[in-house]
PDB file of C-alpha atoms in Angstrom:
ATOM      1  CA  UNK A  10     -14.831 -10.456   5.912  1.00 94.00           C
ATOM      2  CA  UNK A  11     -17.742 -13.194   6.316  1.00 95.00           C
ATOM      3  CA  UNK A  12     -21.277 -13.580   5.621  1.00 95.00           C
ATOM      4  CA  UNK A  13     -23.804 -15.940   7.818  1.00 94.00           C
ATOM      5  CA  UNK A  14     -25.478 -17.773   4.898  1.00 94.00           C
ATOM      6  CA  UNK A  15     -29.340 -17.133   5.345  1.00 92.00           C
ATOM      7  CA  UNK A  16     -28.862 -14.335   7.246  1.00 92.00           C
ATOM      8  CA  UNK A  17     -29.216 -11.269   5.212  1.00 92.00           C
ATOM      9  CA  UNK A  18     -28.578  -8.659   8.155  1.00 93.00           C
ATOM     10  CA  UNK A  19     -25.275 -10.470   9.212  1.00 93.00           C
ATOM     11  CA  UNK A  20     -23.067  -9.961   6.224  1.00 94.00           C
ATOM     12  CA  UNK A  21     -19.560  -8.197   5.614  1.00 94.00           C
ATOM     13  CA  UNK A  22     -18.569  -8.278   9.144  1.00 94.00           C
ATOM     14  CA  UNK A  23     -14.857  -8.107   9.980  1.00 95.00           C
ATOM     15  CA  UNK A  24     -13.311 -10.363  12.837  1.00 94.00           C
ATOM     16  CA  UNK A  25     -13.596  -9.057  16.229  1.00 92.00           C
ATOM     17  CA  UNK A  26     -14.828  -9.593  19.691  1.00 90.00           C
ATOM     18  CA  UNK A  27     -14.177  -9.110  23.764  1.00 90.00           C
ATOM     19  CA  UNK A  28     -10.704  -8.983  24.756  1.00 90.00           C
ATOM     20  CA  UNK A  29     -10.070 -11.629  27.064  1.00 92.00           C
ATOM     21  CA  UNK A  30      -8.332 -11.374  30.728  1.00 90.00           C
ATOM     22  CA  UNK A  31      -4.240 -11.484  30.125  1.00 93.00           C
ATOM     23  CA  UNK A  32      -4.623 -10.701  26.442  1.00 94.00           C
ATOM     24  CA  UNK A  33      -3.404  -7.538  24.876  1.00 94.00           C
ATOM     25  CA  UNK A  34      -5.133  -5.635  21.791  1.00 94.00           C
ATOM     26  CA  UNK A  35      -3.066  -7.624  19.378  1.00 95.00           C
ATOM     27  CA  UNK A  36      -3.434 -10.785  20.714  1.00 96.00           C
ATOM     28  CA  UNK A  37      -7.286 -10.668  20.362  1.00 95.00           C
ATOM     29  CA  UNK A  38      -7.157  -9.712  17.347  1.00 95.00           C
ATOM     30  CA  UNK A  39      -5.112 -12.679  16.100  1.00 96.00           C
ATOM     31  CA  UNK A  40      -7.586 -14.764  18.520  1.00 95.00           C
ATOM     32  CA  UNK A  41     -10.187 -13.471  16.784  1.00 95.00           C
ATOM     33  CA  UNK A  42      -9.609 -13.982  12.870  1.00 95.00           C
ATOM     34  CA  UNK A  43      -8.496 -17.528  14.060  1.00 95.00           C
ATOM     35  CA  UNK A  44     -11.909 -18.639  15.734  1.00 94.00           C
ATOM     36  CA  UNK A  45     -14.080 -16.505  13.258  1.00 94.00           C
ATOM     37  CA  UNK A  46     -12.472 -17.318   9.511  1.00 95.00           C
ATOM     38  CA  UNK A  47      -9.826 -19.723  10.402  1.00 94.00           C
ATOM     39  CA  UNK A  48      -6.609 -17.467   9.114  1.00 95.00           C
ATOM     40  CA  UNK A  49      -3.017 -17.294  10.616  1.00 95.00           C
ATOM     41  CA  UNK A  50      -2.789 -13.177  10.679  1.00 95.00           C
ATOM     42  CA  UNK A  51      -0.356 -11.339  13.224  1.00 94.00           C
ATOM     43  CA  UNK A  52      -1.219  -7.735  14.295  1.00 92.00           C
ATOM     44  CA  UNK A  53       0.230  -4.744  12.372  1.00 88.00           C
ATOM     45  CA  UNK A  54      -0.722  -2.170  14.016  1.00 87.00           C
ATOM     46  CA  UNK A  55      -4.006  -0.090  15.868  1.00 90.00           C
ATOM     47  CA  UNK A  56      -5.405   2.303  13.530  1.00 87.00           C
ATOM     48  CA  UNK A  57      -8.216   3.488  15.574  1.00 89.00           C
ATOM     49  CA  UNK A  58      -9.448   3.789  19.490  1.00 91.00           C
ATOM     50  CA  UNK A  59     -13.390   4.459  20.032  1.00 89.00           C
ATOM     51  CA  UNK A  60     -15.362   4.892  23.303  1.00 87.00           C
ATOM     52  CA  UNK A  61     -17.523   2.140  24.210  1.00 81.00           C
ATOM     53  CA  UNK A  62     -20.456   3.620  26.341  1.00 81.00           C
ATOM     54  CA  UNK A  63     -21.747   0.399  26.718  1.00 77.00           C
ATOM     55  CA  UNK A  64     -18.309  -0.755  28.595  1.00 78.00           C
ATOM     56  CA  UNK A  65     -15.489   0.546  30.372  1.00 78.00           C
ATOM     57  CA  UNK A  66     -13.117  -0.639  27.718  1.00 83.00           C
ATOM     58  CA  UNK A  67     -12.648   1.394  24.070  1.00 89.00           C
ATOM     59  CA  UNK A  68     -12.786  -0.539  21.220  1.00 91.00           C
ATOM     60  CA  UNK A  69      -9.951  -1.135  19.521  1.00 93.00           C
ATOM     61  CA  UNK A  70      -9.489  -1.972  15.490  1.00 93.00           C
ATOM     62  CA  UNK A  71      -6.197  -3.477  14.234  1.00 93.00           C
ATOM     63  CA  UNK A  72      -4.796  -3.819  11.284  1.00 91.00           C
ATOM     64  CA  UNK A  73      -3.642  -7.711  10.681  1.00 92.00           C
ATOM     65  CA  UNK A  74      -1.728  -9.555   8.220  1.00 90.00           C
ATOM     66  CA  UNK A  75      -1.746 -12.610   7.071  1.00 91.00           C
ATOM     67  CA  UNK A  76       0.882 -15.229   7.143  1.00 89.00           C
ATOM     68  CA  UNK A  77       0.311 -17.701   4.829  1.00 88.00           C
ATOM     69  CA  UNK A  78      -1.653 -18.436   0.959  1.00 88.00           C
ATOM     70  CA  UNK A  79      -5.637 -18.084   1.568  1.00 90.00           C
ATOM     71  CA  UNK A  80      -7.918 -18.765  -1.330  1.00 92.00           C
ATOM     72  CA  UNK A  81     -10.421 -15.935  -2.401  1.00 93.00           C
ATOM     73  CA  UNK A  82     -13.223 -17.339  -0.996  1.00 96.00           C
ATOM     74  CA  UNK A  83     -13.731 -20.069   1.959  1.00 95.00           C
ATOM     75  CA  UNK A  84     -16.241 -21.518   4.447  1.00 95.00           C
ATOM     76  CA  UNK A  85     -15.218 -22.354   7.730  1.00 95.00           C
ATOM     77  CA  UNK A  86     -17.197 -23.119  11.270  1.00 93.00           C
ATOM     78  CA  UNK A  87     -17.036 -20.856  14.309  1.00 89.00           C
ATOM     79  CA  UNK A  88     -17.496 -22.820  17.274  1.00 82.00           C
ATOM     80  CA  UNK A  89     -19.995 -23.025  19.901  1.00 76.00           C
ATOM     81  CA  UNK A  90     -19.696 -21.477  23.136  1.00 74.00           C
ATOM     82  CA  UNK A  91     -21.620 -21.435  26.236  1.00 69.00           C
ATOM     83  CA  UNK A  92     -24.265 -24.325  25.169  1.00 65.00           C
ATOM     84  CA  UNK A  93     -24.983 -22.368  21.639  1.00 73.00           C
ATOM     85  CA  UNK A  94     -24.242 -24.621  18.565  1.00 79.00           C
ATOM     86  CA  UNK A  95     -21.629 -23.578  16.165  1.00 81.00           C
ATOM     87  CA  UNK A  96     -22.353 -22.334  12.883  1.00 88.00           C
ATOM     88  CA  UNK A  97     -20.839 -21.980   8.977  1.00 93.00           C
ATOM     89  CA  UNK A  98     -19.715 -18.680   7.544  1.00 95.00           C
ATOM     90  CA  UNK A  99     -18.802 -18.005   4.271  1.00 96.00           C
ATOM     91  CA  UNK A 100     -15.062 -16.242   3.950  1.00 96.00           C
ATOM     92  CA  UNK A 101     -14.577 -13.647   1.378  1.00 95.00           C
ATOM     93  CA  UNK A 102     -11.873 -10.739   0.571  1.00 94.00           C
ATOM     94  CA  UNK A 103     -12.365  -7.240  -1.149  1.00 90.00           C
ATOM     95  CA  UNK A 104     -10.523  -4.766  -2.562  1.00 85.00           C
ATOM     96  CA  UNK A 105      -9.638  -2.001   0.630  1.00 83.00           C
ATOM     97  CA  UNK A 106     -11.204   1.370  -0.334  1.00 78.00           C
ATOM     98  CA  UNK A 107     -13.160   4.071   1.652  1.00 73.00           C
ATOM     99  CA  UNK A 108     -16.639   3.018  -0.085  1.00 77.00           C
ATOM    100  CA  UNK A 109     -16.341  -0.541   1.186  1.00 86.00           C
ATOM    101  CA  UNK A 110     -19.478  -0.835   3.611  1.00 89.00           C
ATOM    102  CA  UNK A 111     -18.770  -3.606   6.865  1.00 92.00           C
ATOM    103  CA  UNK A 112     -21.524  -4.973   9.155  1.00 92.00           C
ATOM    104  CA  UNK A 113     -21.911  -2.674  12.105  1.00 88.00           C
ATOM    105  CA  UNK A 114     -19.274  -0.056  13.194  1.00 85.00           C
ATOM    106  CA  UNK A 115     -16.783  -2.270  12.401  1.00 86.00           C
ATOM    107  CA  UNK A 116     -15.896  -0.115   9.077  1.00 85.00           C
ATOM    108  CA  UNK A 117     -15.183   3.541  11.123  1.00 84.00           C
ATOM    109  CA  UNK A 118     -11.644   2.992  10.272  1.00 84.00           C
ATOM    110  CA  UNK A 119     -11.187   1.068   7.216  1.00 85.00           C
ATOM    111  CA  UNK A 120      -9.324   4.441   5.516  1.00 75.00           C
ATOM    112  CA  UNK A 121      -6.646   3.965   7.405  1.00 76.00           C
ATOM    113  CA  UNK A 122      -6.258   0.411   5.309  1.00 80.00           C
ATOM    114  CA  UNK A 123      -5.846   2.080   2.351  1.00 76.00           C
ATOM    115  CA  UNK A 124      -2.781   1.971   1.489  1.00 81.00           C
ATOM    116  CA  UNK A 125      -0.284   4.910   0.587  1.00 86.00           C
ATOM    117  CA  UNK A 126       2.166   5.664  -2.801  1.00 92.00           C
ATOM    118  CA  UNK A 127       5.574   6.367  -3.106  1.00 95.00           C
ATOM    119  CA  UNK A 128       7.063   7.856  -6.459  1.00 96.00           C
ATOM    120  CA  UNK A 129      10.622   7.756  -7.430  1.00 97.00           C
ATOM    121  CA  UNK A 130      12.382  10.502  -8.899  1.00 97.00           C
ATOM    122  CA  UNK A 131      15.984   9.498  -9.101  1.00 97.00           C
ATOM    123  CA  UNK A 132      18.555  10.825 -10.787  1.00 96.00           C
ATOM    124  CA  UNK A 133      22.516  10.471 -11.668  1.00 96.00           C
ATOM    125  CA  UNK A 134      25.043  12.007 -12.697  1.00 92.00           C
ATOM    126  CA  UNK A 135      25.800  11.351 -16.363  1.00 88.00           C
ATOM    127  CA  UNK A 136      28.455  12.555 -19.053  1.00 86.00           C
ATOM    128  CA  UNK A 137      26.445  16.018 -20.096  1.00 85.00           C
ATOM    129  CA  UNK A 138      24.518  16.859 -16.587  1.00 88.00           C
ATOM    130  CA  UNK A 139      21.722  14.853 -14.932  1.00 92.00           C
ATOM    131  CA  UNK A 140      19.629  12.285 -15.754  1.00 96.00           C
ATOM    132  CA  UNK A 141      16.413  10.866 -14.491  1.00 97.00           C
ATOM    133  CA  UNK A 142      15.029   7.509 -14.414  1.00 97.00           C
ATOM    134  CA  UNK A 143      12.027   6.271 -16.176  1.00 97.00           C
ATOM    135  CA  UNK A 144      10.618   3.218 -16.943  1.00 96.00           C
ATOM    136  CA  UNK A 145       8.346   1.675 -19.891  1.00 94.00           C
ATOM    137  CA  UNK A 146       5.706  -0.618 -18.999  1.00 88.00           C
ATOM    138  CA  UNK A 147       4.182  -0.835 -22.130  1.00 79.00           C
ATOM    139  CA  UNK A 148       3.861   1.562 -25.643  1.00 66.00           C
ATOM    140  CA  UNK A 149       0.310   2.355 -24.273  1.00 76.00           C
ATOM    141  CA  UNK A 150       1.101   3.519 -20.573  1.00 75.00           C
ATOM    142  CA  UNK A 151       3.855   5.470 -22.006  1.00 88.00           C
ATOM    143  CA  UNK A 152       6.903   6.415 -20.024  1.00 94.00           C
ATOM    144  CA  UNK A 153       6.542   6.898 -16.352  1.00 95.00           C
ATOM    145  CA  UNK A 154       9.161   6.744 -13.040  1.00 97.00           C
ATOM    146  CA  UNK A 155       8.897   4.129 -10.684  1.00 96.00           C
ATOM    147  CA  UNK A 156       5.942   4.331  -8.575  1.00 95.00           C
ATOM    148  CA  UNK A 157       4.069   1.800  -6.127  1.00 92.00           C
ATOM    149  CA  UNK A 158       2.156   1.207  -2.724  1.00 89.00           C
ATOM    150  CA  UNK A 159       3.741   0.796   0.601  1.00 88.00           C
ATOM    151  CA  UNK A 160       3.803  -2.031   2.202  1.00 84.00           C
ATOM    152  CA  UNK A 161       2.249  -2.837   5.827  1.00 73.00           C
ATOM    153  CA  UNK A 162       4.921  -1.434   8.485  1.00 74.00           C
ATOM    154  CA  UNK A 163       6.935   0.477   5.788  1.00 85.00           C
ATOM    155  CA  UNK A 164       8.197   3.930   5.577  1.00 88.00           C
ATOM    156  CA  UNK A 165       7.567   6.029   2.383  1.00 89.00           C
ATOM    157  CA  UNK A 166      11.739   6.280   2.228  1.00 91.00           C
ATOM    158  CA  UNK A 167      11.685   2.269   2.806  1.00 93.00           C
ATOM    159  CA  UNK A 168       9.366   1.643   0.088  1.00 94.00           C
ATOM    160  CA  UNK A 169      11.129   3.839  -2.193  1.00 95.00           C
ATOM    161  CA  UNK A 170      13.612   2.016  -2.519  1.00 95.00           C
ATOM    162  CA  UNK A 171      11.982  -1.266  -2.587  1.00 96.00           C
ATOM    163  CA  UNK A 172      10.265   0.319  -5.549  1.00 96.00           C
ATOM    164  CA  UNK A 173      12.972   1.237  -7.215  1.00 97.00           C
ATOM    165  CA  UNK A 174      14.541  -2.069  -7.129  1.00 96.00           C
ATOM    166  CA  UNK A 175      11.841  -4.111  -8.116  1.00 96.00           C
ATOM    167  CA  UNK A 176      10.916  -2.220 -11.282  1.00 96.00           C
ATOM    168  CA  UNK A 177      14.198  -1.954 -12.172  1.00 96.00           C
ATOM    169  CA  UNK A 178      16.822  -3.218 -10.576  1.00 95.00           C
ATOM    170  CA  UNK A 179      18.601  -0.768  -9.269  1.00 96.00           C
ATOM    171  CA  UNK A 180      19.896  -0.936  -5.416  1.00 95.00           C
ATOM    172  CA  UNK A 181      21.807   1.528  -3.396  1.00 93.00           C
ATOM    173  CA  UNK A 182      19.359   4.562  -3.698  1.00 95.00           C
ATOM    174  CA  UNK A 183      19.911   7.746  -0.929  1.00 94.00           C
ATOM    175  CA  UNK A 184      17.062   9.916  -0.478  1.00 94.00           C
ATOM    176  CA  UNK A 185      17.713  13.636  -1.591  1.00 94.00           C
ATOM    177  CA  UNK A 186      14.739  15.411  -0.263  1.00 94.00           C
ATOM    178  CA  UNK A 187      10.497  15.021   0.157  1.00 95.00           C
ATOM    179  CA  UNK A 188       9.751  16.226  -3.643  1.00 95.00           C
ATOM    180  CA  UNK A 189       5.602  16.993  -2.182  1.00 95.00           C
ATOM    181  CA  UNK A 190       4.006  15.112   0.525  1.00 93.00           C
ATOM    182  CA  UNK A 191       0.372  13.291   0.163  1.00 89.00           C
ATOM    183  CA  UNK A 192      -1.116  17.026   0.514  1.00 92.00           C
ATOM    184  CA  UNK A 193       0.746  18.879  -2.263  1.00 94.00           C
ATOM    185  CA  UNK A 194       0.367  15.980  -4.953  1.00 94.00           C
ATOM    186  CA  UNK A 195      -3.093  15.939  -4.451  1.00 91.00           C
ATOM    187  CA  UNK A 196      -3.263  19.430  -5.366  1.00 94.00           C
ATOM    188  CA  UNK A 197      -0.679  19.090  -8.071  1.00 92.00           C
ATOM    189  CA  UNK A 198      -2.736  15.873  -9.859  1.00 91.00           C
ATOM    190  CA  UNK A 199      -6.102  15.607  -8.107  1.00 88.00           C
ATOM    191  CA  UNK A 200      -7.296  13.229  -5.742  1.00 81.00           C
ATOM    192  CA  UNK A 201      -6.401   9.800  -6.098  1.00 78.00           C
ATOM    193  CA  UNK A 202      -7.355   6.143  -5.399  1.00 75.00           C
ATOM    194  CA  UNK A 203      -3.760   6.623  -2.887  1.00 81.00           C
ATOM    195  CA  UNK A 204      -2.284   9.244  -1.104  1.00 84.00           C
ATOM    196  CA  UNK A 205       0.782   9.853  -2.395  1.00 92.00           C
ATOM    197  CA  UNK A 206       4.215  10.780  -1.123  1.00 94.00           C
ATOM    198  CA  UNK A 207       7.321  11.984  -3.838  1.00 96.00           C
ATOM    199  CA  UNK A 208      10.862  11.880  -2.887  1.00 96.00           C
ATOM    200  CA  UNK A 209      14.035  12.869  -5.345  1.00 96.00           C
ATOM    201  CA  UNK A 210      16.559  10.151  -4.879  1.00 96.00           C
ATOM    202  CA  UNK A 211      20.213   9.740  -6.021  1.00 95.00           C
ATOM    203  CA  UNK A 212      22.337   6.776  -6.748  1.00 95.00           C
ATOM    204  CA  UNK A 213      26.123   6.778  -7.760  1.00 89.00           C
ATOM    205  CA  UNK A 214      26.435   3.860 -10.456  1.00 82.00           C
ATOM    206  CA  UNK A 215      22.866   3.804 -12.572  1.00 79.00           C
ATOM    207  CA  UNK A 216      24.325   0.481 -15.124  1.00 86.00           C
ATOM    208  CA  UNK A 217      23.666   1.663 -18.716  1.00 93.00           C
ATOM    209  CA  UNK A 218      21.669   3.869 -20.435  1.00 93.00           C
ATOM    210  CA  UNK A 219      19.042   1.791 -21.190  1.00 95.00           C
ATOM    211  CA  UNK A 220      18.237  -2.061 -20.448  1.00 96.00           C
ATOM    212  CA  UNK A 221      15.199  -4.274 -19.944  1.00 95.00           C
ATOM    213  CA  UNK A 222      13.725  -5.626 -16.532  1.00 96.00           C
ATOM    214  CA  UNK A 223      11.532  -8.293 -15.054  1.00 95.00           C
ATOM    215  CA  UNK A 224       9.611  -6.669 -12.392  1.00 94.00           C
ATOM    216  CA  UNK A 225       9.596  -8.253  -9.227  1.00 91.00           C
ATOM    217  CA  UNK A 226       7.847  -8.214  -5.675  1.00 84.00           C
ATOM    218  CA  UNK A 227       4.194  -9.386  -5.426  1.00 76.00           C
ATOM    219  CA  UNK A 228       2.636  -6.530  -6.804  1.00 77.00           C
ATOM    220  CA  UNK A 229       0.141  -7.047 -10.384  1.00 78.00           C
ATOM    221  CA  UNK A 230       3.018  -5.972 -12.195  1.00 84.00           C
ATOM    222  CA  UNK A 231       5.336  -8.527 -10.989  1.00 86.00           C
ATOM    223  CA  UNK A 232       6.900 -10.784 -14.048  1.00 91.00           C
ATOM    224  CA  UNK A 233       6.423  -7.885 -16.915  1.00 91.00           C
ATOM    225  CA  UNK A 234       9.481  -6.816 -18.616  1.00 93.00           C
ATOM    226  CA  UNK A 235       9.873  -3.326 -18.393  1.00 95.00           C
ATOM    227  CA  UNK A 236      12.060  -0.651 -20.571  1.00 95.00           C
ATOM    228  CA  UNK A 237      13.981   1.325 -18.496  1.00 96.00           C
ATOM    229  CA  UNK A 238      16.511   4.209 -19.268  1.00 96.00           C
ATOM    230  CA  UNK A 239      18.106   7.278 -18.078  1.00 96.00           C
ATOM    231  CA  UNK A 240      17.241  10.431 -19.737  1.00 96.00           C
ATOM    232  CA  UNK A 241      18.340  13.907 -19.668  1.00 95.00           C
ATOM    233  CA  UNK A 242      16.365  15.810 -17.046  1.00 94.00           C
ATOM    234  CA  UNK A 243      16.287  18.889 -18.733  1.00 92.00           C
ATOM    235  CA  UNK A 244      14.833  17.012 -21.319  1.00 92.00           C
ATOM    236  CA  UNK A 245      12.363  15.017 -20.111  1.00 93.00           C
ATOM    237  CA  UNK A 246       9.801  13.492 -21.902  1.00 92.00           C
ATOM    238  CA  UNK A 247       5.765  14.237 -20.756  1.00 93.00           C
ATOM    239  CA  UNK A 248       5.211  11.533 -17.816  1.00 93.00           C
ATOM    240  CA  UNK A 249       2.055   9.337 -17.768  1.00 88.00           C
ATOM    241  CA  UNK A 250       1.058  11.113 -20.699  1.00 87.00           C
ATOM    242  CA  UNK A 251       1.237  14.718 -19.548  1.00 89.00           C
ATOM    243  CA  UNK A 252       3.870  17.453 -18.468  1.00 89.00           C
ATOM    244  CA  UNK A 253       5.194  16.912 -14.834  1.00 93.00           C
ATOM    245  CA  UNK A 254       5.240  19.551 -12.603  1.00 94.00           C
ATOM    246  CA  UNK A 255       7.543  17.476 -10.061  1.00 95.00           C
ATOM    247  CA  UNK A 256      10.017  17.640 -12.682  1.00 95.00           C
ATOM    248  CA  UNK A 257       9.816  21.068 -13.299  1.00 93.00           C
ATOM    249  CA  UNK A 258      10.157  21.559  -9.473  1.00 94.00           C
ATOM    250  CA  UNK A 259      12.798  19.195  -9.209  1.00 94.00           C
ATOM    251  CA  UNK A 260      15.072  21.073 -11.671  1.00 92.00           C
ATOM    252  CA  UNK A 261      14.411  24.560  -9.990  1.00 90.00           C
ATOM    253  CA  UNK A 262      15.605  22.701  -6.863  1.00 85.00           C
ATOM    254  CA  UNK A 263      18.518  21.404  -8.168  1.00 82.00           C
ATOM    255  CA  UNK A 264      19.278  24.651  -9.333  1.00 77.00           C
ATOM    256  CA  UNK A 265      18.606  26.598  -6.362  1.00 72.00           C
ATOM    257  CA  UNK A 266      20.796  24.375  -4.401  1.00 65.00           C
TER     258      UNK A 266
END
């Protein structure tokens, strides 16, 4: 978002502007961050359509990206056009959340930004029945499964996977079944800063019992070491602190089937 220094009633306003004859949604939009903060973004997708009564066009928001290392905070100059001079803005980024007020009605779809959750449950099959794995990021946030946000584009199953990997380094997970979509863990563990999708997963060679990993990705975590093992499912130990219920449901499934 920018700011118009001295201008107290422009301020947290998001790119954006009239799509131009020949150009599609996305192009604009990439048009438009360009000549207003001076970023290299590429379209990700529309997350919203609106009626314009005061044109015969809706207005469209996209999602964008960017493609390259911005700072945190910038000035750049949008350009003059049609004899008007051109003028400084000041750049900024915030953290995406539904309480994050924008300029105008340029924030009726900033929700959609927020980004979603994944959480792994997977399991193998060891020497004396199933086992689940869990990682340790630390002694204080106890022991937990692998867990993270999806990226832009990506599928809950993708970023499973990608999760897994990262935190540690396992590969060649297969997706058993949806353990609770975003609805059904919200009522399980209460609302949340990210709707959240579970899936049990299953993987043929989990490496040893236990072993230590160097998270990667670009996530906050990325360069910890965590402990991960394998434990017995039927006894496994309270998650984030607390009893799970997915784990509970995911032996009664396992059983059941």
């Amino acid at each position: 978002m920018f700011d118009v220094p001295g201008e107290p009633e422009f301020t947290a306003i998001v790119p954006g502007g009239g799509i131009e004859e020949g150009e599609s949604v996305e192009e604009t939009a990439v048009r438009e961050a360009r000549e207003e903060t001076g970023l290299t973004v590429e379209a990700v997708r529309v997350v919203g359509v609106v009626e314009n009564p005061g044109s015969q066009e809706p207005d469209f928001f996209v999602q964008a990206a960017t493609t390259e290392e911005v700072p945190d905070t910038w000035e750049h100059e949008i350009p003059g056009q049609d004899r008007e001079p051109g003028y400084v803005v000041v750049c900024r980024w915030v953290p995406v959340s539904p309480e994050v007020e924008l300029w105008g009605l340029r924030g009726a779809f900033v929700q959609a930004l927020v980004r979603e959750r994944v959480v792994a449950y997977v399991t193998r099959q060891g020497p004396t029945g199933l086992d689940l794995l869990t990682i340790e990021p630390d002694i204080e946030a106890g022991t937990q499964v692998p867990a993270g946000r999806l990226d832009p584009r990506e599928s809950p199953e993708q970023g499973l996977a990608r999760e897994v990997e990262e935190e540690t380094g396992i590969t060649g997970v297969s997706i058993v079944r949806r353990l609770a979509d975003a609805d059904e863990f919200e009522r399980l563990y209460g609302a949340g800063a990210h709707r959240s999708h579970a899936f049990h997963a299953e993987v043929a060679d989990g490496g040893p019992d236990e072993w230590e990993h160097r998270v990667g990705g670009s996530g906050a975590d990325e360069g910890l070491v965590y402990r991960c093992r394998w434990v017995r499912l039927d006894k496994c130990p309270p998650l984030w602190g607390d009893a799970d219920p997915l784990v509970e449901k995911l032996r009664r499934s396992i059983t059941e089937s």
